[in-house]
Tab-separated table of C-alpha atoms and ligand atoms in Angstrom:
chain	number	residue	atom	x	y	z
A	1	GLU	CA	-23.613	-3.466	-8.903
A	2	LYS	CA	-21.215	-0.962	-10.433
A	3	GLY	CA	-23.171	1.732	-8.620
A	4	GLY	CA	-23.342	3.969	-11.692
A	5	PHE	CA	-19.608	3.748	-12.389
A	6	GLU	CA	-18.295	2.615	-15.721
A	7	HIS	CA	-15.994	0.007	-14.210
A	8	PHE	CA	-15.685	-1.912	-10.968
A	9	MET	CA	-12.198	-0.543	-10.529
A	10	LEU	CA	-13.428	3.048	-10.517
A	11	LYS	CA	-16.246	2.172	-8.145
A	12	GLU	CA	-13.772	0.484	-5.837
A	13	ILE	CA	-11.421	3.470	-5.931
A	14	TYR	CA	-14.322	5.749	-5.004
A	15	ASP	CA	-15.466	3.306	-2.304
A	16	GLN	CA	-12.278	3.851	-0.325
A	17	PRO	CA	-13.469	6.520	2.130
A	18	ARG	CA	-16.375	4.300	3.136
A	19	CYS	CA	-14.276	1.135	3.156
A	20	MET	CA	-11.752	2.707	5.458
A	21	ALA	CA	-14.482	3.785	7.817
A	22	ASP	CA	-15.893	0.221	7.769
A	23	CYS	CA	-12.462	-1.205	8.363
A	24	MET	CA	-11.916	1.004	11.424
A	25	ARG	CA	-15.422	0.656	12.860
A	26	GLY	CA	-15.396	-0.700	16.413
A	27	ARG	CA	-11.589	-0.822	16.291
A	28	LEU	CA	-10.605	2.836	16.286
A	29	LEU	CA	-12.346	4.459	19.256
A	30	LEU	CA	-11.909	8.140	18.525
A	31	ASN	CA	-13.612	9.455	21.655
A	32	GLU	CA	-11.557	7.270	23.927
A	33	LYS	CA	-8.435	7.751	21.817
A	34	ARG	CA	-7.658	4.055	21.731
A	35	ILE	CA	-7.635	1.033	19.482
A	36	VAL	CA	-9.389	-2.211	20.306
A	37	LEU	CA	-8.450	-5.351	18.404
A	38	SER	CA	-9.904	-8.641	19.545
A	39	THR	CA	-6.833	-10.506	18.331
A	40	ILE	CA	-4.713	-8.600	20.832
A	41	ASN	CA	-7.159	-9.234	23.658
A	42	MET	CA	-7.266	-12.932	22.869
A	43	HIS	CA	-3.598	-13.535	22.122
A	44	ARG	CA	-1.868	-10.848	24.154
A	45	GLU	CA	0.778	-13.056	25.702
A	46	ARG	CA	1.774	-14.762	22.472
A	47	LEU	CA	1.927	-11.516	20.501
A	48	MET	CA	3.870	-9.768	23.261
A	49	LYS	CA	6.572	-12.395	23.228
A	50	ALA	CA	6.927	-12.348	19.435
A	51	GLU	CA	10.576	-11.897	18.573
A	52	ARG	CA	10.010	-11.306	14.914
A	53	PHE	CA	7.253	-10.932	12.361
A	54	ILE	CA	7.545	-12.417	8.909
A	55	ILE	CA	5.090	-11.049	6.379
A	56	VAL	CA	4.328	-13.296	3.388
A	57	ALA	CA	2.284	-12.032	0.440
A	58	CYS	CA	2.217	-11.448	-3.324
A	59	GLY	CA	1.658	-8.436	-5.569
A	60	THR	CA	-0.211	-5.529	-4.079
A	61	SER	CA	-0.546	-7.324	-0.751
A	62	TRP	CA	3.253	-7.573	-0.635
A	63	HIS	CA	3.462	-3.804	-1.147
A	64	ALA	CA	1.101	-3.299	1.784
A	65	GLY	CA	3.433	-5.591	3.734
A	66	LEU	CA	6.390	-3.283	3.049
A	67	ILE	CA	4.437	-0.439	4.624
A	68	GLY	CA	3.438	-2.706	7.526
A	69	LYS	CA	7.093	-3.463	8.168
A	70	GLN	CA	7.922	0.208	8.577
A	71	LEU	CA	4.931	0.770	10.857
A	72	ILE	CA	5.548	-2.236	13.113
A	73	GLU	CA	9.268	-1.523	13.418
A	74	GLN	CA	8.669	2.157	14.140
A	75	TRP	CA	5.965	1.757	16.769
A	76	ALA	CA	6.311	-1.749	18.211
A	77	ASN	CA	10.076	-2.057	17.850
A	78	ILE	CA	9.870	-5.665	16.631
A	79	PRO	CA	11.909	-6.712	13.572
A	80	VAL	CA	9.825	-7.512	10.511
A	81	GLU	CA	10.799	-9.321	7.343
A	82	VAL	CA	8.696	-9.071	4.200
A	83	GLU	CA	8.872	-12.009	1.839
A	84	TYR	CA	7.416	-12.918	-1.510
A	85	ALA	CA	5.380	-15.971	-0.552
A	86	SER	CA	6.524	-17.768	-3.704
A	87	GLU	CA	10.192	-17.427	-2.747
A	88	PHE	CA	9.777	-18.063	0.957
A	89	ARG	CA	7.959	-21.362	0.527
A	90	TYR	CA	10.615	-22.918	-1.692
A	91	ARG	CA	13.623	-22.020	0.450
A	92	ASN	CA	14.576	-23.397	3.778
A	93	PRO	CA	13.599	-20.293	5.711
A	94	VAL	CA	14.503	-20.036	9.382
A	95	ILE	CA	11.191	-20.022	11.247
A	96	SER	CA	11.031	-20.337	15.017
A	97	PRO	CA	8.051	-20.986	17.306
A	98	ASP	CA	8.453	-17.444	18.634
A	99	ASP	CA	7.899	-15.954	15.173
A	100	VAL	CA	4.562	-14.633	14.046
A	101	VAL	CA	3.985	-15.161	10.338
A	102	ILE	CA	1.523	-12.680	8.849
A	103	ALA	CA	-0.102	-13.652	5.544
A	104	ILE	CA	-1.661	-10.711	3.710
A	105	SER	CA	-4.166	-11.622	1.010
A	106	GLN	CA	-7.249	-9.972	-0.401
A	107	SER	CA	-8.743	-13.186	-1.784
A	108	GLY	CA	-7.412	-15.491	0.887
A	109	GLU	CA	-6.882	-18.033	-1.897
A	110	THR	CA	-3.453	-17.196	-3.342
A	111	ALA	CA	-1.727	-20.590	-3.598
A	112	ASP	CA	1.788	-19.414	-2.757
A	113	THR	CA	0.670	-17.366	0.231
A	114	LEU	CA	-1.337	-20.283	1.575
A	115	ALA	CA	1.629	-22.645	1.146
A	116	ALA	CA	3.941	-20.182	2.933
A	117	PHE	CA	1.449	-20.124	5.794
A	118	GLN	CA	1.380	-23.908	5.943
A	119	LEU	CA	5.157	-23.959	6.165
A	120	ALA	CA	4.935	-21.524	9.076
A	121	LYS	CA	2.424	-23.784	10.775
A	122	GLU	CA	4.651	-26.854	10.367
A	123	ASN	CA	7.385	-24.882	12.094
A	124	LYS	CA	5.015	-23.966	14.947
A	125	ALA	CA	5.016	-20.228	14.288
A	126	MET	CA	1.828	-18.326	14.996
A	127	CYS	CA	-0.203	-17.846	11.782
A	128	PHE	CA	-1.761	-14.409	11.594
A	129	GLY	CA	-4.051	-13.617	8.627
A	130	ILE	CA	-4.841	-10.201	7.180
A	131	VAL	CA	-7.535	-11.154	4.709
A	132	ASN	CA	-10.564	-9.669	3.001
A	133	VAL	CA	-12.653	-12.688	1.981
A	134	VAL	CA	-14.309	-14.101	5.075
A	135	GLY	CA	-13.963	-17.866	5.434
A	136	SER	CA	-11.372	-18.122	2.626
A	137	SER	CA	-8.591	-20.735	2.760
A	138	ILE	CA	-6.026	-18.387	4.305
A	139	ALA	CA	-8.558	-17.124	6.829
A	140	ARG	CA	-9.273	-20.726	7.816
A	141	ALA	CA	-5.616	-21.582	8.099
A	142	SER	CA	-4.994	-18.656	10.481
A	143	ASP	CA	-4.603	-19.043	14.240
A	144	THR	CA	-5.854	-15.486	14.510
A	145	GLY	CA	-5.887	-12.319	12.435
A	146	ILE	CA	-7.775	-9.259	11.332
A	147	TYR	CA	-10.247	-9.026	8.482
A	148	ILE	CA	-9.963	-5.889	6.403
A	149	HIS	CA	-13.744	-5.708	5.823
A	150	VAL	CA	-13.702	-3.656	2.623
A	151	GLY	CA	-16.400	-5.686	0.858
A	152	PRO	CA	-16.015	-7.668	-2.371
A	153	GLU	CA	-13.280	-6.447	-4.701
A	154	ILE	CA	-14.132	-7.360	-8.304
A	155	GLY	CA	-11.631	-5.393	-10.399
A	156	VAL	CA	-8.484	-7.449	-10.999
A	157	ALA	CA	-6.394	-4.435	-10.026
A	158	SER	CA	-6.441	-4.246	-6.268
A	159	THR	CA	-7.327	-0.797	-4.906
A	160	LYS	CA	-9.576	-0.710	-1.862
A	161	ALA	CA	-8.030	-3.924	-0.545
A	162	PHE	CA	-4.642	-2.168	-0.544
A	163	THR	CA	-5.868	0.778	1.526
A	164	GLY	CA	-7.766	-1.667	3.773
A	165	GLN	CA	-4.620	-3.733	4.322
A	166	VAL	CA	-2.583	-0.644	5.121
A	167	THR	CA	-5.292	0.535	7.523
A	168	VAL	CA	-5.329	-2.785	9.371
A	169	LEU	CA	-1.537	-2.861	9.561
A	170	THR	CA	-1.604	0.682	10.957
A	171	LEU	CA	-4.142	-0.233	13.638
A	172	PHE	CA	-2.206	-3.375	14.514
A	173	ALA	CA	1.170	-1.623	14.732
A	174	LEU	CA	-0.273	1.172	16.873
A	175	ALA	CA	-2.055	-1.228	19.221
A	176	LEU	CA	1.002	-3.431	19.545
A	177	GLY	CA	3.257	-0.466	20.226
A	178	HIS	CA	0.842	0.761	22.860
A	179	GLU	CA	0.716	-2.645	24.601
A	180	ARG	CA	4.485	-2.941	24.545
A	181	GLY	CA	5.038	0.622	25.705
A	182	THR	CA	7.239	1.361	22.698
A	183	ILE	CA	5.163	4.247	21.328
A	184	SER	CA	4.695	7.496	23.243
A	185	LYS	CA	1.194	8.328	24.452
A	186	GLU	CA	1.369	11.503	22.416
A	187	GLU	CA	2.188	9.780	19.142
A	188	TYR	CA	-0.354	7.011	19.782
A	189	GLU	CA	-3.151	9.495	20.377
A	190	SER	CA	-2.277	11.956	17.637
A	191	THR	CA	-2.042	9.139	15.089
A	192	ILE	CA	-5.424	7.782	16.181
A	193	GLU	CA	-6.925	11.231	15.777
A	194	GLU	CA	-5.427	11.679	12.316
A	195	LEU	CA	-6.571	8.201	11.216
A	196	GLY	CA	-10.096	9.394	11.913
A	197	ASN	CA	-9.546	12.233	9.406
A	198	ILE	CA	-8.237	10.069	6.575
A	199	PRO	CA	-11.585	9.043	4.994
A	200	GLU	CA	-12.491	12.734	4.505
A	201	LYS	CA	-9.043	13.474	3.141
A	202	ILE	CA	-9.372	10.611	0.644
A	203	LYS	CA	-12.615	12.235	-0.497
A	204	SER	CA	-10.779	15.437	-1.212
A	205	VAL	CA	-8.217	13.556	-3.316
A	206	LEU	CA	-11.057	11.905	-5.259
A	207	ALA	CA	-12.502	15.359	-5.903
A	208	LYS	CA	-9.411	16.058	-8.023
A	209	ASP	CA	-10.232	13.243	-10.419
A	210	GLU	CA	-10.784	15.464	-13.465
A	211	GLU	CA	-7.418	17.091	-12.963
A	212	ILE	CA	-5.781	13.677	-12.523
A	213	LYS	CA	-7.455	12.441	-15.698
A	214	ASP	CA	-5.888	15.289	-17.692
A	215	ILE	CA	-2.482	14.497	-16.287
A	216	ALA	CA	-2.953	10.780	-16.988
A	217	ARG	CA	-3.622	11.577	-20.637
A	218	SER	CA	-0.033	12.642	-21.034
A	219	LEU	CA	1.017	9.051	-20.269
A	220	THR	CA	-1.200	7.378	-22.869
A	221	TYR	CA	1.528	6.939	-25.457
A	222	ALA	CA	4.392	6.314	-23.088
A	223	GLU	CA	6.137	2.981	-23.458
A	224	ASN	CA	7.888	3.151	-20.117
A	225	ALA	CA	7.535	4.986	-16.854
A	226	LEU	CA	9.401	5.188	-13.569
A	227	TYR	CA	7.828	5.675	-10.158
A	228	MET	CA	9.906	6.988	-7.272
A	229	GLY	CA	9.228	7.478	-3.583
A	230	ARG	CA	11.091	7.361	-0.310
A	231	GLY	CA	10.286	6.181	3.193
A	232	PHE	CA	6.624	5.300	3.585
A	233	ASN	CA	6.058	6.409	-0.007
A	234	TYR	CA	8.552	3.947	-1.460
A	235	PRO	CA	6.087	1.018	-1.439
A	236	VAL	CA	3.493	3.423	-2.863
A	237	ALA	CA	5.799	3.969	-5.853
A	238	LEU	CA	6.011	0.198	-6.358
A	239	GLU	CA	2.249	-0.047	-6.163
A	240	GLY	CA	1.728	2.818	-8.639
A	241	ALA	CA	4.032	1.096	-11.123
A	242	LEU	CA	2.252	-2.246	-10.717
A	243	LYS	CA	-1.132	-0.615	-11.355
A	244	LEU	CA	0.150	0.985	-14.561
A	245	LYS	CA	1.675	-2.282	-15.791
A	246	GLU	CA	-1.281	-4.496	-15.129
A	247	ILE	CA	-4.118	-2.452	-16.526
A	248	SER	CA	-2.462	0.054	-18.878
A	249	TYR	CA	0.167	-2.338	-20.293
A	250	ILE	CA	2.885	0.275	-19.941
A	251	HIS	CA	6.193	-0.985	-18.691
A	252	ALA	CA	6.756	0.708	-15.352
A	253	GLU	CA	9.238	0.272	-12.540
A	254	GLY	CA	9.053	1.558	-9.006
A	255	TYR	CA	12.178	2.455	-7.052
A	256	PRO	CA	13.211	4.050	-3.805
A	257	ALA	CA	14.214	7.436	-5.267
A	258	ALA	CA	17.801	7.359	-4.042
A	259	GLU	CA	18.439	4.117	-5.930
A	260	MET	CA	18.021	6.042	-9.168
A	261	LYS	CA	21.662	7.005	-9.324
A	262	HIS	CA	22.680	3.357	-9.038
A	263	GLY	CA	21.390	2.481	-12.483
A	264	PRO	CA	17.913	3.586	-13.547
A	265	ILE	CA	19.031	7.181	-14.128
A	266	ALA	CA	20.652	5.938	-17.332
A	267	LEU	CA	17.150	5.453	-18.732
A	268	ILE	CA	16.114	9.064	-18.361
A	269	ASP	CA	15.622	11.212	-21.434
A	270	GLU	CA	12.847	13.430	-22.782
A	271	ASN	CA	10.664	10.380	-23.437
A	272	MET	CA	10.725	9.025	-19.919
A	273	PRO	CA	7.895	10.015	-17.604
A	274	VAL	CA	8.874	9.843	-13.944
A	275	VAL	CA	6.158	9.883	-11.315
A	276	PHE	CA	7.463	11.109	-7.971
A	277	VAL	CA	5.598	10.629	-4.728
A	278	ALA	CA	6.993	13.682	-2.988
A	279	THR	CA	4.758	14.619	-0.093
A	280	HIS	CA	5.980	16.860	2.664
A	281	HIS	CA	7.780	14.495	5.007
A	282	GLN	CA	11.181	13.881	6.520
A	283	LEU	CA	12.807	12.981	3.209
A	284	TYR	CA	11.171	15.797	1.247
A	285	LYS	CA	14.379	17.775	0.732
A	286	LYS	CA	16.198	14.658	-0.384
A	287	ILE	CA	13.541	13.787	-2.915
A	288	ILE	CA	13.675	17.303	-4.350
A	289	SER	CA	17.284	16.737	-5.276
A	290	ASN	CA	16.262	13.450	-6.922
A	291	ILE	CA	13.633	15.382	-8.901
A	292	GLU	CA	16.243	17.908	-9.964
A	293	GLU	CA	18.459	15.111	-11.224
A	294	VAL	CA	15.643	13.928	-13.486
A	295	LYS	CA	14.900	17.457	-14.627
A	296	ALA	CA	18.553	17.985	-15.572
A	297	ARG	CA	18.217	15.028	-17.950
A	298	ASN	CA	14.983	16.327	-19.498
A	299	GLY	CA	12.803	13.640	-17.917
A	300	ARG	CA	9.084	14.409	-17.720
A	301	ILE	CA	8.088	14.854	-14.110
A	302	ILE	CA	4.684	14.209	-12.613
A	303	ALA	CA	4.584	14.557	-8.846
A	304	VAL	CA	2.176	13.835	-6.022
A	305	VAL	CA	2.788	16.605	-3.484
A	306	THR	CA	1.314	18.013	-0.293
A	307	GLU	CA	-1.202	20.850	-0.595
A	308	GLY	CA	0.573	24.184	-0.690
A	309	ASP	CA	3.825	22.722	-2.029
A	310	GLU	CA	5.958	25.225	-3.893
A	311	ALA	CA	9.366	23.710	-4.482
A	312	VAL	CA	8.284	20.673	-6.523
A	313	LYS	CA	5.725	22.711	-8.453
A	314	GLU	CA	8.492	24.868	-9.823
A	315	ILE	CA	10.278	21.903	-11.315
A	316	ALA	CA	7.559	19.438	-12.325
A	317	GLU	CA	5.526	19.305	-15.534
A	318	ALA	CA	2.431	18.487	-13.477
A	319	THR	CA	1.621	18.092	-9.800
A	320	ILE	CA	-1.283	16.532	-7.933
A	321	GLU	CA	-1.914	17.847	-4.434
A	322	VAL	CA	-3.020	15.669	-1.549
A	323	PRO	CA	-3.913	16.960	1.926
A	324	SER	CA	-1.220	17.125	4.540
A	325	THR	CA	-1.026	14.195	6.964
A	326	LEU	CA	1.437	12.320	9.184
A	327	ALA	CA	4.332	10.609	7.393
A	328	SER	CA	3.173	7.223	8.690
A	329	LEU	CA	-0.282	7.675	7.128
A	330	ALA	CA	0.910	9.220	3.855
A	331	PRO	CA	0.408	6.038	1.745
A	332	LEU	CA	-3.338	6.088	2.432
A	333	LEU	CA	-3.546	9.358	0.510
A	334	SER	CA	-0.699	9.217	-1.971
A	335	ALA	CA	-1.764	5.830	-3.389
A	336	ILE	CA	-5.102	7.234	-4.588
A	337	PRO	CA	-3.870	9.489	-7.441
A	338	LEU	CA	-1.671	6.640	-8.699
A	339	GLN	CA	-4.664	4.298	-8.849
A	340	LEU	CA	-6.587	6.940	-10.777
A	341	ILE	CA	-3.701	7.593	-13.181
A	342	ALA	CA	-3.505	3.895	-14.124
A	343	TYR	CA	-7.272	3.737	-14.469
A	344	HIS	CA	-7.530	6.742	-16.775
A	345	VAL	CA	-4.624	5.663	-18.949
A	346	ALA	CA	-6.240	2.238	-19.429
A	347	VAL	CA	-9.603	3.790	-20.297
A	348	GLU	CA	-7.957	6.215	-22.702
A	349	LYS	CA	-6.256	3.281	-24.419
A	350	GLY	CA	-9.551	1.425	-24.654
A	351	LEU	CA	-8.367	-1.493	-22.537
A	352	ASN	CA	-10.356	-3.926	-20.451
A	353	VAL	CA	-9.875	-2.279	-17.081
A	354	ASP	CA	-11.589	-4.804	-14.864
A	355	GLN	CA	-10.160	-7.864	-16.564
A	356	PRO	CA	-6.753	-7.140	-17.991
A	357	ARG	CA	-5.201	-9.720	-20.285
A	358	ASN	CA	-3.338	-12.685	-18.787
A	359	LEU	CA	-4.434	-11.944	-15.224
A	360	ALA	CA	-6.822	-13.607	-12.789
A	361	LYS	CA	-8.335	-12.078	-9.675
A	362	SER	CA	-7.037	-14.806	-7.461
A	363	VAL	CA	-3.955	-16.719	-8.401
A	364	THR	CA	-4.700	-20.229	-7.221
A	365	VAL	CA	-2.008	-21.808	-9.369
A	366	GLU	CA	1.650	-21.879	-8.364
M	401	M6R	O1	-5.632	-12.038	-3.213
M	401	M6R	P1	-4.221	-11.630	-2.930
M	401	M6R	O2	-4.111	-10.366	-2.165
M	401	M6R	O3	-3.432	-12.742	-2.247
M	401	M6R	O4	-3.568	-11.396	-4.335
M	401	M6R	C1	-2.206	-11.099	-4.477
M	401	M6R	C2	-1.906	-10.605	-5.865
M	401	M6R	O5	-2.224	-11.583	-6.830
M	401	M6R	C3	-2.655	-9.315	-6.206
M	401	M6R	O6	-2.422	-8.296	-5.267
M	401	M6R	C4	-2.261	-8.801	-7.597
M	401	M6R	O7	-0.940	-8.366	-7.600
M	401	M6R	C5	-3.219	-7.700	-8.025
M	401	M6R	N1	-3.704	-7.953	-9.347
M	401	M6R	C6	-2.603	-6.337	-7.982
M	401	M6R	O8	-3.461	-5.334	-8.401
């Protein structure tokens, strides 16, 4: 069952290249350079007239939602709001029948996410599920949706479900943009082609595991850590921090890097590790100046960078290289080293990786 791995979490991290391929099978047609999603074929009219998407989710699924927002807005030009399901359901949110409410949930059983969905239904919005567990409560409450098809996830810390959710959101945003004519043919096709390369590129990140383990060791005795990213890598920073908190019991916060100067920078001294997700994209130069600000205050810098990076390497204590890819697909690669860091720190500390204290795999209580 653990396939020779010591923990389910590690197995699930290593499963990601295969899971992504499963998730894209029959949906990403590489030879024809197009995406086929049955939900779009069946609900074209309704989805085309959507005036707004509201994503409701919790935890890691909420982080995937933040990436989905950027993708849908960029390619399909439809406004997207991302809400914590637990907050959304207890307000009086404005929901109109032209809204599409997307619930993202690995288990399909998270009580708050289900309740947010029910509220959407009462207000006659379309309920769109992005779920892993087939036949789960959220799947059943959906009018339509897309399964992520990554297989059972046992480790409490979500890993392959996150990359599966991001993959599905990518396919959906691309297909929607194509239908609406809001994405250029060139960008649509080049992104499809690059998506086909991602499983292999994830493998090459996994091949760096020993190196990542050594770097993770330096975090074992940390009491706090900050994670910073920008653009598509900002939600990845949040996700990296959540992984470290939940299984390694180290207090960690994720921030969009430019927010640092609005408060968190006061925390930086020689005892504060700061993990930067600084791959080679449009905000690369900006993030370098954020890294320099940390360096100037003696913070310890660990950075996820693009292969061949030179500038960050000069400043950081340690770097982890990931293959180059499109900015929009960066999270699918940059999330992997952060999952491995949290895993190795937890193992080094002798903690129960698959079942961390105080946590349940699906949160069916409010
Ligand atoms: O099953 P769900 O995706 O609805 O679960 C949501 C969260 O409870 C879940 O992502 C949680 O944050 C994970 N333990 C994160 O690793």
